Coordinates of C-alpha atoms in Angstrom, one line a residue:
M1062 CA 29.7 -38.6 20.6
P1063 CA 31.9 -36.9 17.6
P1064 CA 32.9 -39.7 15.6
G1065 CA 36.4 -38.4 15.7
C1066 CA 36.3 -37.9 19.5
Q1067 CA 35.2 -41.8 19.2
G1068 CA 38.5 -42.3 16.9
G1069 CA 40.7 -40.3 19.5
E1070 CA 40.0 -42.4 22.0
N1071 CA 40.6 -46.2 20.1
L1072 CA 43.7 -45.0 19.0
D1073 CA 44.9 -43.8 21.8
S1074 CA 44.4 -47.4 23.5
D1075 CA 45.9 -49.0 21.1
Y1076 CA 49.2 -46.6 21.0
K1077 CA 48.9 -47.3 25.2
K1078 CA 48.5 -51.4 24.2
M1079 CA 51.3 -51.4 21.5
Y1080 CA 53.4 -49.0 24.5
N1081 CA 53.1 -51.5 27.2
Y1082 CA 53.5 -53.6 24.7
L1083 CA 57.5 -52.7 23.6
W1084 CA 57.8 -52.1 27.4
E1085 CA 57.2 -55.1 28.7
K1086 CA 59.6 -56.2 26.0
I1087 CA 62.5 -54.2 27.0
E1088 CA 61.8 -54.7 30.4
F1089 CA 62.3 -58.6 29.7
D1090 CA 65.0 -58.8 28.0
I1091 CA 67.3 -56.7 30.5
W1092 CA 66.0 -58.7 32.8
Q1093 CA 67.1 -61.9 30.9
Q1094 CA 70.8 -60.1 30.7
V1095 CA 70.7 -59.3 34.3
F1096 CA 70.2 -63.2 35.1
I1097 CA 72.2 -64.8 32.3

């Protein structure tokens, strides 16, 4: 497998981790506001 393709997969994986982290953070903030 060419290094470029592998790097692309790693970048996509990091992006998904960041997206999931941000979504959980936003979701948590929303639930906090609902229960306050």
